[in-house]
Short mmCIF file of N, CA and C in Angstrom, two decimals:
data_model
loop_
_atom_site.label_atom_id
_atom_site.label_comp_id
_atom_site.label_asym_id
_atom_site.label_seq_id
_atom_site.Cartn_x
_atom_site.Cartn_y
_atom_site.Cartn_z
N UNK A 1 0.99 -1.18 0.06
CA UNK A 1 0.06 0.12 -0.11
C UNK A 1 0.86 1.30 -0.05
N UNK A 2 2.19 0.98 0.58
CA UNK A 2 2.85 2.35 0.60
C UNK A 2 3.44 3.17 -0.59
N UNK A 3 3.66 1.83 -1.30
CA UNK A 3 4.34 2.38 -2.74
C UNK A 3 3.11 3.04 -3.75
N UNK A 4 1.93 3.04 -3.32
CA UNK A 4 0.91 3.84 -4.15
C UNK A 4 0.92 5.38 -3.46
N UNK A 5 1.19 5.51 -2.18
CA UNK A 5 1.23 6.87 -1.72
C UNK A 5 2.59 7.41 -2.03
N UNK A 6 3.51 6.73 -2.50
CA UNK A 6 4.77 7.23 -2.62
C UNK A 6 4.78 7.65 -4.14
N UNK A 7 3.88 6.94 -4.87
CA UNK A 7 3.56 7.58 -6.42
C UNK A 7 2.98 8.62 -6.61
N UNK A 8 1.88 8.98 -5.52
CA UNK A 8 1.08 9.92 -5.71
C UNK A 8 1.83 11.30 -5.07
N UNK A 9 2.80 10.78 -4.14
CA UNK A 9 3.61 11.79 -3.56
C UNK A 9 4.62 12.41 -4.67
N UNK A 10 5.17 11.44 -5.46
CA UNK A 10 6.25 11.62 -6.54
C UNK A 10 5.44 12.90 -7.52
N UNK A 11 4.22 12.21 -8.01
CA UNK A 11 3.43 13.22 -8.95
C UNK A 11 3.19 14.55 -8.51
N UNK A 12 2.91 14.67 -7.26
CA UNK A 12 2.36 15.90 -6.62
C UNK A 12 3.76 16.70 -6.53
N UNK A 13 4.84 16.24 -6.26
CA UNK A 13 6.20 16.91 -6.04
C UNK A 13 6.41 17.43 -7.50
N UNK A 14 6.32 16.79 -8.43
CA UNK A 14 6.74 17.05 -9.74
C UNK A 14 5.90 18.07 -10.17
N UNK A 15 4.42 17.89 -10.07
CA UNK A 15 3.76 18.93 -10.48
C UNK A 15 3.81 20.20 -9.83
N UNK A 16 4.01 20.31 -8.52
CA UNK A 16 4.16 21.64 -7.94
C UNK A 16 5.42 22.16 -8.00
N UNK A 17 6.41 21.60 -8.45
CA UNK A 17 7.75 21.88 -8.67
C UNK A 17 7.69 22.79 -10.21
N UNK A 18 6.95 22.03 -10.99
CA UNK A 18 6.78 22.79 -12.21
C UNK A 18 5.93 23.98 -12.17
N UNK A 19 4.94 24.21 -11.33
CA UNK A 19 4.10 25.24 -11.17
C UNK A 19 5.13 26.41 -10.40
N UNK A 20 5.83 25.92 -9.56
CA UNK A 20 7.07 26.99 -8.66
C UNK A 20 8.00 27.47 -10.07
N UNK A 21 8.35 26.49 -11.03
CA UNK A 21 9.31 26.85 -11.79
C UNK A 21 8.74 27.91 -12.82
N UNK A 22 7.39 27.98 -13.02
CA UNK A 22 7.03 28.96 -13.94
C UNK A 22 6.91 30.43 -13.18
N UNK A 23 6.98 30.34 -11.93
CA UNK A 23 7.14 31.63 -11.20
C UNK A 23 8.13 32.10 -10.97
N UNK A 24 9.31 31.62 -11.14
CA UNK A 24 10.80 32.16 -11.24
C UNK A 24 10.90 33.05 -12.05
N UNK A 25 11.92 33.88 -11.96
CA UNK A 25 12.22 34.60 -13.07
C UNK A 25 13.81 34.94 -13.44
N UNK A 26 14.27 33.68 -13.25
CA UNK A 26 15.63 33.64 -13.32
C UNK A 26 16.10 33.49 -14.60
N UNK A 27 16.82 34.50 -15.31
CA UNK A 27 17.29 34.19 -16.90
C UNK A 27 17.61 32.92 -17.48
N UNK A 28 18.58 32.50 -16.23
CA UNK A 28 19.29 31.16 -16.58
C UNK A 28 18.39 30.05 -16.96
N UNK A 29 16.94 30.16 -16.37
CA UNK A 29 16.27 28.99 -16.55
C UNK A 29 15.03 29.33 -17.64
N UNK A 30 15.12 30.49 -17.88
CA UNK A 30 14.15 31.11 -18.85
C UNK A 30 14.71 30.59 -20.26
N UNK A 31 16.16 31.20 -20.50
CA UNK A 31 16.77 30.95 -21.60
C UNK A 31 16.99 29.53 -21.89
N UNK A 32 17.09 28.79 -21.09
CA UNK A 32 17.56 27.33 -21.28
C UNK A 32 16.29 26.45 -21.59
N UNK A 33 15.04 26.99 -21.31
CA UNK A 33 13.78 26.11 -21.56
C UNK A 33 13.79 25.21 -20.59
N UNK A 34 13.76 25.17 -19.09
CA UNK A 34 13.69 24.01 -18.27
C UNK A 34 12.39 23.76 -18.14
N UNK A 35 12.18 22.02 -17.98
CA UNK A 35 11.16 21.65 -17.43
C UNK A 35 11.45 20.68 -16.34
N UNK A 36 10.48 20.55 -15.67
CA UNK A 36 10.75 19.35 -14.65
C UNK A 36 9.95 18.05 -15.20
N UNK A 37 10.67 16.86 -15.44
CA UNK A 37 10.40 15.61 -16.04
C UNK A 37 9.81 14.81 -14.99
N UNK A 38 10.19 14.60 -13.76
CA UNK A 38 9.66 13.59 -12.80
C UNK A 38 10.46 13.97 -11.34
N UNK A 39 9.83 13.40 -10.26
CA UNK A 39 10.42 13.29 -8.90
C UNK A 39 10.36 12.03 -8.32
N UNK A 40 11.41 11.79 -7.61
CA UNK A 40 11.32 10.29 -6.92
C UNK A 40 11.54 10.70 -5.53
N UNK A 41 10.92 10.57 -4.55
CA UNK A 41 10.88 10.90 -3.18
C UNK A 41 11.23 9.49 -2.70
N UNK A 42 12.15 9.62 -1.80
CA UNK A 42 12.76 8.47 -0.83
C UNK A 42 11.86 7.86 0.01
N UNK A 43 11.94 6.60 0.58
CA UNK A 43 10.83 6.05 1.35
C UNK A 43 10.58 6.82 2.77
N UNK A 44 11.38 7.39 3.40
CA UNK A 44 11.24 8.07 4.45
C UNK A 44 11.01 9.54 4.15
N UNK A 45 10.74 10.11 2.97
CA UNK A 45 10.30 11.23 2.56
C UNK A 45 11.29 12.51 2.72
N UNK A 46 12.32 11.92 3.05
CA UNK A 46 13.21 13.21 3.50
C UNK A 46 14.06 14.00 2.39
N UNK A 47 14.08 13.15 1.33
CA UNK A 47 14.90 13.59 -0.04
C UNK A 47 14.33 13.45 -1.09
N UNK A 48 14.17 14.01 -2.09
CA UNK A 48 13.49 14.16 -3.47
C UNK A 48 14.67 14.28 -4.53
N UNK A 49 14.67 13.30 -5.47
CA UNK A 49 15.41 13.36 -6.56
C UNK A 49 14.64 14.11 -7.44
N UNK A 50 14.95 15.01 -8.34
CA UNK A 50 14.22 15.82 -9.13
C UNK A 50 14.79 15.81 -10.60
N UNK A 51 14.26 15.25 -11.46
CA UNK A 51 14.83 14.94 -12.89
C UNK A 51 14.24 16.34 -13.52
N UNK A 52 15.00 16.80 -14.44
CA UNK A 52 14.85 17.71 -15.23
C UNK A 52 15.38 17.89 -16.71
N UNK A 53 14.67 18.56 -17.80
CA UNK A 53 15.40 18.36 -18.74
C UNK A 53 15.55 19.96 -19.40
N UNK A 54 16.58 20.37 -20.20
CA UNK A 54 16.85 21.70 -20.58
C UNK A 54 17.48 21.70 -21.98
N UNK A 55 16.83 22.66 -22.78
CA UNK A 55 17.12 22.69 -24.34
C UNK A 55 18.57 23.37 -24.22
N UNK A 56 19.05 24.27 -23.31
CA UNK A 56 20.50 24.88 -23.44
C UNK A 56 21.32 23.96 -22.53
N UNK A 57 22.05 25.05 -21.94
CA UNK A 57 23.14 24.42 -21.17
C UNK A 57 22.64 24.07 -19.89
N UNK A 58 22.86 22.64 -19.60
CA UNK A 58 22.41 21.99 -18.53
C UNK A 58 22.96 22.17 -17.21
N UNK A 59 24.36 22.49 -17.43
CA UNK A 59 25.12 22.82 -16.05
C UNK A 59 24.67 24.12 -15.49
N UNK A 60 24.24 25.09 -16.34
CA UNK A 60 23.87 26.61 -16.00
C UNK A 60 22.56 26.09 -15.42
N UNK A 61 21.59 25.61 -16.06
CA UNK A 61 20.34 25.10 -15.55
C UNK A 61 20.18 24.84 -14.17
N UNK A 62 21.27 23.58 -14.11
CA UNK A 62 21.06 22.92 -12.63
C UNK A 62 21.79 23.96 -11.58
N UNK A 63 22.67 24.64 -11.96
CA UNK A 63 23.15 25.75 -10.94
C UNK A 63 21.96 26.74 -10.57
N UNK A 64 21.28 27.15 -11.42
CA UNK A 64 20.07 28.17 -11.25
C UNK A 64 18.95 27.27 -10.44
N UNK A 65 18.90 25.98 -10.67
CA UNK A 65 17.65 25.30 -9.77
C UNK A 65 18.43 25.14 -8.45
N UNK A 66 19.58 24.99 -8.28
CA UNK A 66 20.00 24.69 -7.04
C UNK A 66 19.94 26.18 -6.16
N UNK A 67 20.35 27.11 -6.82
CA UNK A 67 20.32 28.29 -6.24
C UNK A 67 18.51 28.74 -5.71
N UNK A 68 17.66 27.86 -6.45
CA UNK A 68 16.39 28.35 -6.20
C UNK A 68 15.68 27.20 -5.20
N UNK A 69 16.78 26.39 -4.47
CA UNK A 69 16.27 25.33 -3.95
C UNK A 69 15.22 25.60 -2.74
N UNK A 70 15.82 26.92 -1.94
CA UNK A 70 14.89 27.28 -0.88
C UNK A 70 13.65 27.82 -1.29
N UNK A 71 13.27 28.26 -2.15
CA UNK A 71 12.07 28.91 -2.83
C UNK A 71 11.26 27.54 -3.08
N UNK A 72 12.03 26.62 -3.77
CA UNK A 72 11.09 25.39 -4.23
C UNK A 72 10.60 24.58 -2.85
N UNK A 73 11.32 24.56 -1.85
CA UNK A 73 11.11 23.89 -0.80
C UNK A 73 9.92 24.52 -0.06
N UNK A 74 10.01 25.95 -0.16
CA UNK A 74 8.80 26.66 0.69
C UNK A 74 7.78 26.40 -0.22
N UNK A 75 7.78 26.45 -1.48
CA UNK A 75 6.44 26.38 -2.10
C UNK A 75 5.99 24.84 -2.05
N UNK A 76 6.59 23.79 -1.78
CA UNK A 76 6.10 22.58 -1.51
C UNK A 76 5.70 22.43 -0.06
N UNK A 77 6.09 23.19 0.89
CA UNK A 77 5.61 23.21 2.18
C UNK A 77 4.48 23.88 2.20
N UNK A 78 4.13 24.84 1.70
CA UNK A 78 2.92 25.57 1.56
C UNK A 78 1.76 24.68 0.84
N UNK A 79 2.13 24.21 -0.32
CA UNK A 79 1.00 23.43 -1.23
C UNK A 79 0.80 22.03 -0.76
N UNK A 80 1.56 21.29 -0.32
CA UNK A 80 1.61 20.00 0.02
C UNK A 80 1.41 19.77 1.56
N UNK A 81 0.54 18.95 2.03
CA UNK A 81 0.24 18.56 3.20
C UNK A 81 1.34 17.45 3.82
N UNK A 82 2.65 17.59 4.06
CA UNK A 82 3.64 16.50 4.54
C UNK A 82 4.01 17.01 5.66
N UNK A 83 4.49 16.17 6.51
CA UNK A 83 5.00 16.34 7.62
C UNK A 83 6.43 17.02 7.69
N UNK A 84 7.06 16.38 6.59
CA UNK A 84 8.42 16.76 6.55
C UNK A 84 8.64 17.25 5.27
N UNK A 85 9.09 18.41 4.61
CA UNK A 85 9.55 18.92 3.34
C UNK A 85 10.73 18.38 2.95
N UNK A 86 10.73 17.57 1.65
CA UNK A 86 11.91 16.67 1.20
C UNK A 86 12.90 17.97 0.87
N UNK A 87 14.27 17.45 0.95
CA UNK A 87 15.39 18.27 0.64
C UNK A 87 15.28 17.81 -1.00
N UNK A 88 15.90 18.58 -1.76
CA UNK A 88 15.69 18.61 -3.12
C UNK A 88 17.11 18.45 -3.98
N UNK A 89 17.26 17.20 -4.55
CA UNK A 89 18.46 17.15 -5.42
C UNK A 89 18.04 17.19 -6.85
N UNK A 90 18.84 17.92 -7.82
CA UNK A 90 18.46 18.01 -9.27
C UNK A 90 19.45 17.16 -9.91
N UNK A 91 18.69 16.70 -11.06
CA UNK A 91 19.60 15.72 -11.81
C UNK A 91 18.95 16.00 -13.42
N UNK A 92 20.03 16.17 -14.28
CA UNK A 92 19.70 16.21 -15.80
C UNK A 92 19.21 14.76 -16.23
#
């Protein structure tokens, strides 16, 4: 039963991060056309691996996403009803 909950949480994290990504005005993200492809939350819900795709420079986009990690976590904490907001790790 737990795997179904984690699947829903994975989908919700990916969807909410995509919404938060649209609200950011970082030129490194806008110029590279970054989109969130999926998220995988660990079993203890403390860490989430977030996969993204970028049309331009992926290293620059990854640096911009890491710089905005605090804003992403705040957005997740406000929108999702989780006891622990997961730490975000970004992978291209």
